[in-house]
Every structure is written in structure tokens, then in C-alpha cells.
JSON list of C-alpha atoms in Angstrom, two decimals:
[
{"chain": "J", "resi": 22, "resn": "UNK", "atom": "CA", "xyz": [-112.70, -144.03, -75.46]},
{"chain": "J", "resi": 23, "resn": "UNK", "atom": "CA", "xyz": [-115.18, -143.92, -78.72]},
{"chain": "J", "resi": 24, "resn": "UNK", "atom": "CA", "xyz": [-113.39, -142.90, -82.02]},
{"chain": "J", "resi": 25, "resn": "UNK", "atom": "CA", "xyz": [-115.77, -140.19, -82.76]},
{"chain": "J", "resi": 26, "resn": "UNK", "atom": "CA", "xyz": [-115.13, -136.42, -83.62]},
{"chain": "J", "resi": 27, "resn": "UNK", "atom": "CA", "xyz": [-117.54, -133.87, -82.88]},
{"chain": "J", "resi": 28, "resn": "UNK", "atom": "CA", "xyz": [-117.02, -129.74, -83.36]},
{"chain": "J", "resi": 29, "resn": "UNK", "atom": "CA", "xyz": [-119.28, -127.38, -81.56]},
{"chain": "J", "resi": 30, "resn": "UNK", "atom": "CA", "xyz": [-119.15, -123.47, -82.18]},
{"chain": "J", "resi": 31, "resn": "UNK", "atom": "CA", "xyz": [-120.23, -121.67, -79.67]},
{"chain": "J", "resi": 32, "resn": "UNK", "atom": "CA", "xyz": [-119.42, -123.95, -76.77]},
{"chain": "J", "resi": 33, "resn": "UNK", "atom": "CA", "xyz": [-118.34, -121.29, -74.29]},
{"chain": "J", "resi": 34, "resn": "UNK", "atom": "CA", "xyz": [-122.62, -121.16, -72.57]},
{"chain": "J", "resi": 35, "resn": "UNK", "atom": "CA", "xyz": [-126.22, -122.08, -73.18]},
{"chain": "J", "resi": 36, "resn": "UNK", "atom": "CA", "xyz": [-126.76, -124.95, -75.24]},
{"chain": "J", "resi": 37, "resn": "UNK", "atom": "CA", "xyz": [-123.50, -125.55, -76.60]},
{"chain": "J", "resi": 38, "resn": "UNK", "atom": "CA", "xyz": [-121.92, -126.21, -73.51]},
{"chain": "J", "resi": 39, "resn": "UNK", "atom": "CA", "xyz": [-124.42, -128.65, -72.71]},
{"chain": "J", "resi": 40, "resn": "UNK", "atom": "CA", "xyz": [-123.73, -130.11, -76.42]},
{"chain": "J", "resi": 41, "resn": "UNK", "atom": "CA", "xyz": [-120.32, -129.74, -75.96]},
{"chain": "J", "resi": 42, "resn": "UNK", "atom": "CA", "xyz": [-120.26, -131.76, -71.80]},
{"chain": "J", "resi": 43, "resn": "UNK", "atom": "CA", "xyz": [-122.96, -134.60, -73.13]},
{"chain": "J", "resi": 44, "resn": "UNK", "atom": "CA", "xyz": [-120.54, -135.38, -76.10]},
{"chain": "J", "resi": 45, "resn": "UNK", "atom": "CA", "xyz": [-117.31, -135.55, -73.67]},
{"chain": "J", "resi": 46, "resn": "UNK", "atom": "CA", "xyz": [-119.49, -137.72, -71.58]},
{"chain": "J", "resi": 47, "resn": "UNK", "atom": "CA", "xyz": [-120.22, -140.37, -74.26]},
{"chain": "J", "resi": 48, "resn": "UNK", "atom": "CA", "xyz": [-116.35, -140.70, -74.68]},
{"chain": "J", "resi": 49, "resn": "UNK", "atom": "CA", "xyz": [-116.04, -138.27, -78.02]},
{"chain": "J", "resi": 50, "resn": "UNK", "atom": "CA", "xyz": [-113.07, -136.58, -78.89]},
{"chain": "J", "resi": 51, "resn": "UNK", "atom": "CA", "xyz": [-114.62, -132.80, -78.36]},
{"chain": "J", "resi": 52, "resn": "UNK", "atom": "CA", "xyz": [-112.93, -129.44, -80.41]},
{"chain": "J", "resi": 53, "resn": "UNK", "atom": "CA", "xyz": [-115.03, -126.41, -78.82]},
{"chain": "J", "resi": 54, "resn": "UNK", "atom": "CA", "xyz": [-114.97, -123.01, -80.17]},
{"chain": "J", "resi": 55, "resn": "UNK", "atom": "CA", "xyz": [-116.24, -120.01, -78.44]},
{"chain": "J", "resi": 56, "resn": "UNK", "atom": "CA", "xyz": [-114.86, -116.27, -78.20]},
{"chain": "J", "resi": 57, "resn": "UNK", "atom": "CA", "xyz": [-114.94, -115.69, -74.54]},
{"chain": "J", "resi": 58, "resn": "UNK", "atom": "CA", "xyz": [-111.67, -117.70, -73.56]},
{"chain": "J", "resi": 59, "resn": "UNK", "atom": "CA", "xyz": [-111.31, -116.88, -69.85]},
{"chain": "J", "resi": 60, "resn": "UNK", "atom": "CA", "xyz": [-114.04, -116.23, -67.05]},
{"chain": "J", "resi": 61, "resn": "UNK", "atom": "CA", "xyz": [-112.54, -113.14, -65.81]},
{"chain": "J", "resi": 62, "resn": "UNK", "atom": "CA", "xyz": [-113.61, -111.79, -69.46]},
{"chain": "J", "resi": 63, "resn": "UNK", "atom": "CA", "xyz": [-117.03, -113.10, -69.28]},
{"chain": "J", "resi": 64, "resn": "UNK", "atom": "CA", "xyz": [-117.29, -111.52, -66.12]},
{"chain": "J", "resi": 65, "resn": "UNK", "atom": "CA", "xyz": [-116.33, -108.48, -67.38]},
{"chain": "J", "resi": 66, "resn": "UNK", "atom": "CA", "xyz": [-118.96, -108.41, -69.98]},
{"chain": "J", "resi": 67, "resn": "UNK", "atom": "CA", "xyz": [-121.72, -109.39, -67.81]},
{"chain": "J", "resi": 68, "resn": "UNK", "atom": "CA", "xyz": [-122.02, -112.79, -68.01]},
{"chain": "J", "resi": 69, "resn": "UNK", "atom": "CA", "xyz": [-121.27, -116.17, -67.42]},
{"chain": "J", "resi": 70, "resn": "UNK", "atom": "CA", "xyz": [-119.59, -118.79, -69.17]},
{"chain": "J", "resi": 71, "resn": "UNK", "atom": "CA", "xyz": [-115.86, -119.03, -71.21]},
{"chain": "J", "resi": 72, "resn": "UNK", "atom": "CA", "xyz": [-113.91, -122.03, -72.75]},
{"chain": "J", "resi": 73, "resn": "UNK", "atom": "CA", "xyz": [-111.52, -121.57, -69.26]},
{"chain": "J", "resi": 74, "resn": "UNK", "atom": "CA", "xyz": [-114.76, -122.75, -67.33]},
{"chain": "J", "resi": 75, "resn": "UNK", "atom": "CA", "xyz": [-115.74, -125.61, -70.16]},
{"chain": "J", "resi": 76, "resn": "UNK", "atom": "CA", "xyz": [-112.34, -127.23, -69.87]},
{"chain": "J", "resi": 77, "resn": "UNK", "atom": "CA", "xyz": [-112.72, -127.31, -66.15]},
{"chain": "J", "resi": 78, "resn": "UNK", "atom": "CA", "xyz": [-116.09, -129.18, -66.05]},
{"chain": "J", "resi": 79, "resn": "UNK", "atom": "CA", "xyz": [-115.15, -131.42, -69.19]},
{"chain": "J", "resi": 80, "resn": "UNK", "atom": "CA", "xyz": [-112.02, -132.40, -66.83]},
{"chain": "J", "resi": 81, "resn": "UNK", "atom": "CA", "xyz": [-113.96, -134.76, -65.36]},
{"chain": "J", "resi": 82, "resn": "UNK", "atom": "CA", "xyz": [-115.55, -136.57, -68.10]},
{"chain": "J", "resi": 83, "resn": "UNK", "atom": "CA", "xyz": [-113.67, -139.61, -70.20]},
{"chain": "J", "resi": 84, "resn": "UNK", "atom": "CA", "xyz": [-113.72, -137.69, -73.22]},
{"chain": "J", "resi": 85, "resn": "UNK", "atom": "CA", "xyz": [-111.01, -135.38, -74.93]},
{"chain": "J", "resi": 86, "resn": "UNK", "atom": "CA", "xyz": [-111.34, -132.21, -74.90]},
{"chain": "J", "resi": 87, "resn": "UNK", "atom": "CA", "xyz": [-109.50, -129.04, -77.48]},
{"chain": "J", "resi": 88, "resn": "UNK", "atom": "CA", "xyz": [-110.13, -125.85, -76.97]},
{"chain": "J", "resi": 89, "resn": "UNK", "atom": "CA", "xyz": [-109.94, -123.15, -79.20]},
{"chain": "J", "resi": 90, "resn": "UNK", "atom": "CA", "xyz": [-111.11, -119.31, -79.21]},
{"chain": "J", "resi": 91, "resn": "UNK", "atom": "CA", "xyz": [-112.55, -118.29, -82.27]},
{"chain": "J", "resi": 92, "resn": "UNK", "atom": "CA", "xyz": [-114.00, -115.83, -83.30]},
{"chain": "J", "resi": 93, "resn": "UNK", "atom": "CA", "xyz": [-116.48, -117.21, -86.73]},
{"chain": "J", "resi": 94, "resn": "UNK", "atom": "CA", "xyz": [-116.39, -113.88, -88.05]},
{"chain": "J", "resi": 95, "resn": "UNK", "atom": "CA", "xyz": [-113.61, -113.76, -89.29]},
{"chain": "J", "resi": 96, "resn": "UNK", "atom": "CA", "xyz": [-112.17, -115.80, -91.55]},
{"chain": "J", "resi": 97, "resn": "UNK", "atom": "CA", "xyz": [-108.58, -116.34, -90.39]},
{"chain": "J", "resi": 98, "resn": "UNK", "atom": "CA", "xyz": [-110.07, -117.69, -87.10]},
{"chain": "J", "resi": 99, "resn": "UNK", "atom": "CA", "xyz": [-112.37, -120.09, -88.66]},
{"chain": "J", "resi": 100, "resn": "UNK", "atom": "CA", "xyz": [-109.64, -121.48, -90.56]},
{"chain": "J", "resi": 101, "resn": "UNK", "atom": "CA", "xyz": [-107.00, -121.76, -88.01]},
{"chain": "J", "resi": 102, "resn": "UNK", "atom": "CA", "xyz": [-109.96, -124.21, -86.33]},
{"chain": "J", "resi": 103, "resn": "UNK", "atom": "CA", "xyz": [-110.39, -126.07, -89.58]},
{"chain": "J", "resi": 104, "resn": "UNK", "atom": "CA", "xyz": [-106.10, -126.32, -89.81]},
{"chain": "J", "resi": 105, "resn": "UNK", "atom": "CA", "xyz": [-106.08, -127.62, -86.75]},
{"chain": "J", "resi": 106, "resn": "UNK", "atom": "CA", "xyz": [-109.40, -130.70, -87.09]},
{"chain": "J", "resi": 107, "resn": "UNK", "atom": "CA", "xyz": [-108.10, -131.10, -90.37]},
{"chain": "J", "resi": 108, "resn": "UNK", "atom": "CA", "xyz": [-104.64, -132.09, -89.24]},
{"chain": "J", "resi": 109, "resn": "UNK", "atom": "CA", "xyz": [-106.25, -134.69, -87.00]},
{"chain": "J", "resi": 110, "resn": "UNK", "atom": "CA", "xyz": [-107.69, -136.07, -89.95]},
{"chain": "J", "resi": 111, "resn": "UNK", "atom": "CA", "xyz": [-111.58, -136.63, -89.29]},
{"chain": "J", "resi": 112, "resn": "UNK", "atom": "CA", "xyz": [-114.56, -135.06, -88.40]},
{"chain": "J", "resi": 113, "resn": "UNK", "atom": "CA", "xyz": [-117.78, -136.94, -87.40]},
{"chain": "J", "resi": 114, "resn": "UNK", "atom": "CA", "xyz": [-120.35, -134.32, -85.94]},
{"chain": "J", "resi": 115, "resn": "UNK", "atom": "CA", "xyz": [-121.04, -130.57, -86.59]},
{"chain": "J", "resi": 116, "resn": "UNK", "atom": "CA", "xyz": [-122.39, -128.66, -84.09]},
{"chain": "J", "resi": 117, "resn": "UNK", "atom": "CA", "xyz": [-123.43, -124.58, -85.61]},
{"chain": "J", "resi": 118, "resn": "UNK", "atom": "CA", "xyz": [-124.25, -123.33, -82.41]},
{"chain": "J", "resi": 119, "resn": "UNK", "atom": "CA", "xyz": [-122.14, -120.61, -82.59]},
{"chain": "J", "resi": 120, "resn": "UNK", "atom": "CA", "xyz": [-124.29, -116.34, -82.36]},
{"chain": "J", "resi": 121, "resn": "UNK", "atom": "CA", "xyz": [-122.41, -113.44, -84.11]},
{"chain": "J", "resi": 122, "resn": "UNK", "atom": "CA", "xyz": [-123.40, -111.09, -80.88]},
{"chain": "J", "resi": 123, "resn": "UNK", "atom": "CA", "xyz": [-125.62, -108.73, -83.18]},
{"chain": "J", "resi": 124, "resn": "UNK", "atom": "CA", "xyz": [-129.28, -108.09, -82.29]},
{"chain": "J", "resi": 125, "resn": "UNK", "atom": "CA", "xyz": [-129.69, -107.39, -86.18]},
{"chain": "J", "resi": 126, "resn": "UNK", "atom": "CA", "xyz": [-131.55, -110.41, -87.45]},
{"chain": "J", "resi": 127, "resn": "UNK", "atom": "CA", "xyz": [-130.91, -109.33, -91.16]},
{"chain": "J", "resi": 128, "resn": "UNK", "atom": "CA", "xyz": [-128.80, -107.16, -93.28]},
{"chain": "J", "resi": 129, "resn": "UNK", "atom": "CA", "xyz": [-132.07, -105.78, -94.07]},
{"chain": "J", "resi": 130, "resn": "UNK", "atom": "CA", "xyz": [-133.25, -105.04, -90.49]},
{"chain": "J", "resi": 131, "resn": "UNK", "atom": "CA", "xyz": [-136.89, -106.51, -91.11]},
{"chain": "J", "resi": 132, "resn": "UNK", "atom": "CA", "xyz": [-137.75, -108.80, -88.18]},
{"chain": "J", "resi": 133, "resn": "UNK", "atom": "CA", "xyz": [-138.07, -112.77, -89.02]},
{"chain": "J", "resi": 134, "resn": "UNK", "atom": "CA", "xyz": [-141.56, -112.25, -87.67]},
{"chain": "J", "resi": 135, "resn": "UNK", "atom": "CA", "xyz": [-143.43, -114.41, -84.89]},
{"chain": "J", "resi": 136, "resn": "UNK", "atom": "CA", "xyz": [-142.29, -118.21, -84.64]},
{"chain": "J", "resi": 137, "resn": "UNK", "atom": "CA", "xyz": [-144.85, -121.02, -85.04]},
{"chain": "J", "resi": 138, "resn": "UNK", "atom": "CA", "xyz": [-145.99, -120.13, -80.88]},
{"chain": "J", "resi": 139, "resn": "UNK", "atom": "CA", "xyz": [-147.00, -116.86, -82.22]},
{"chain": "J", "resi": 140, "resn": "UNK", "atom": "CA", "xyz": [-144.28, -114.99, -80.25]},
{"chain": "J", "resi": 141, "resn": "UNK", "atom": "CA", "xyz": [-141.98, -112.33, -81.92]},
{"chain": "J", "resi": 142, "resn": "UNK", "atom": "CA", "xyz": [-138.48, -112.59, -81.38]},
{"chain": "J", "resi": 143, "resn": "UNK", "atom": "CA", "xyz": [-138.19, -109.24, -78.69]},
{"chain": "J", "resi": 144, "resn": "UNK", "atom": "CA", "xyz": [-137.33, -105.76, -80.23]},
{"chain": "J", "resi": 145, "resn": "UNK", "atom": "CA", "xyz": [-138.01, -105.15, -83.48]},
{"chain": "J", "resi": 146, "resn": "UNK", "atom": "CA", "xyz": [-134.79, -107.22, -85.13]},
{"chain": "J", "resi": 147, "resn": "UNK", "atom": "CA", "xyz": [-132.79, -104.05, -84.97]},
{"chain": "J", "resi": 148, "resn": "UNK", "atom": "CA", "xyz": [-130.12, -102.67, -81.95]}
]
């Protein structure tokens, strides 16, 4: 096993999940965070992907996973994860992929406008 420790936030689905699984496949120690702990929670919200499902998929891989249910919008949750990583003595890679779960792009409600492709984000940036 490689002696590399990573933290992937927002790891229950999408890009975060893919990155976490790729790092685990390489034998890394990976701490993962997400708000959705159980698959039933995701399904109830009309979604898929959970820390429970990620942990199940990770069991087949050579890396070591540490699962943290965390809402990064809450300082106490984030501090708890930081304390756990600090106790391990190191962090080599941070994948800061957490999403706040809101469609507001900024406190002003102003849309960031088109990206390089000319496409704008869905809606006007507010919901």
C-alpha cells in the first residue's frame, strides 16, 4: 500500500466519488466526506450515491477508506474531520469537491455568466 493520504470532499457521487475510487485503486489511504451517509437518504431525496455505497465499492480495492459524514457548511463537522486526519499525522492530497447544495452562485445572486464555451449556468443563478 502506498504511503499517501488524501481527503476527498463531496465523495458520495459524481466526480468526487470517481476520484476517491481512483485513489483507492492506487492503494492510497483516502478520507471521504459527504452529507449523504446512507443510500436510503439519497433515494428519499430523489438522488443516488452515498457514503455507504462508496464504502461498499471501496471494499474491493487495495486502498484504505475512512468515511466521515460531514456537512462542510457546519464548522463543527469540518473540524471533526480535520481532527481525525490530524490524528493520523499527515495529509498529502486534498480534493476540495464539496458543494453547498444551493443554486445561488453568490451572495448577491448574480450569475457568473457564460463559461468559455458560451454556455450559461442553468437559470439565472438564483432559486
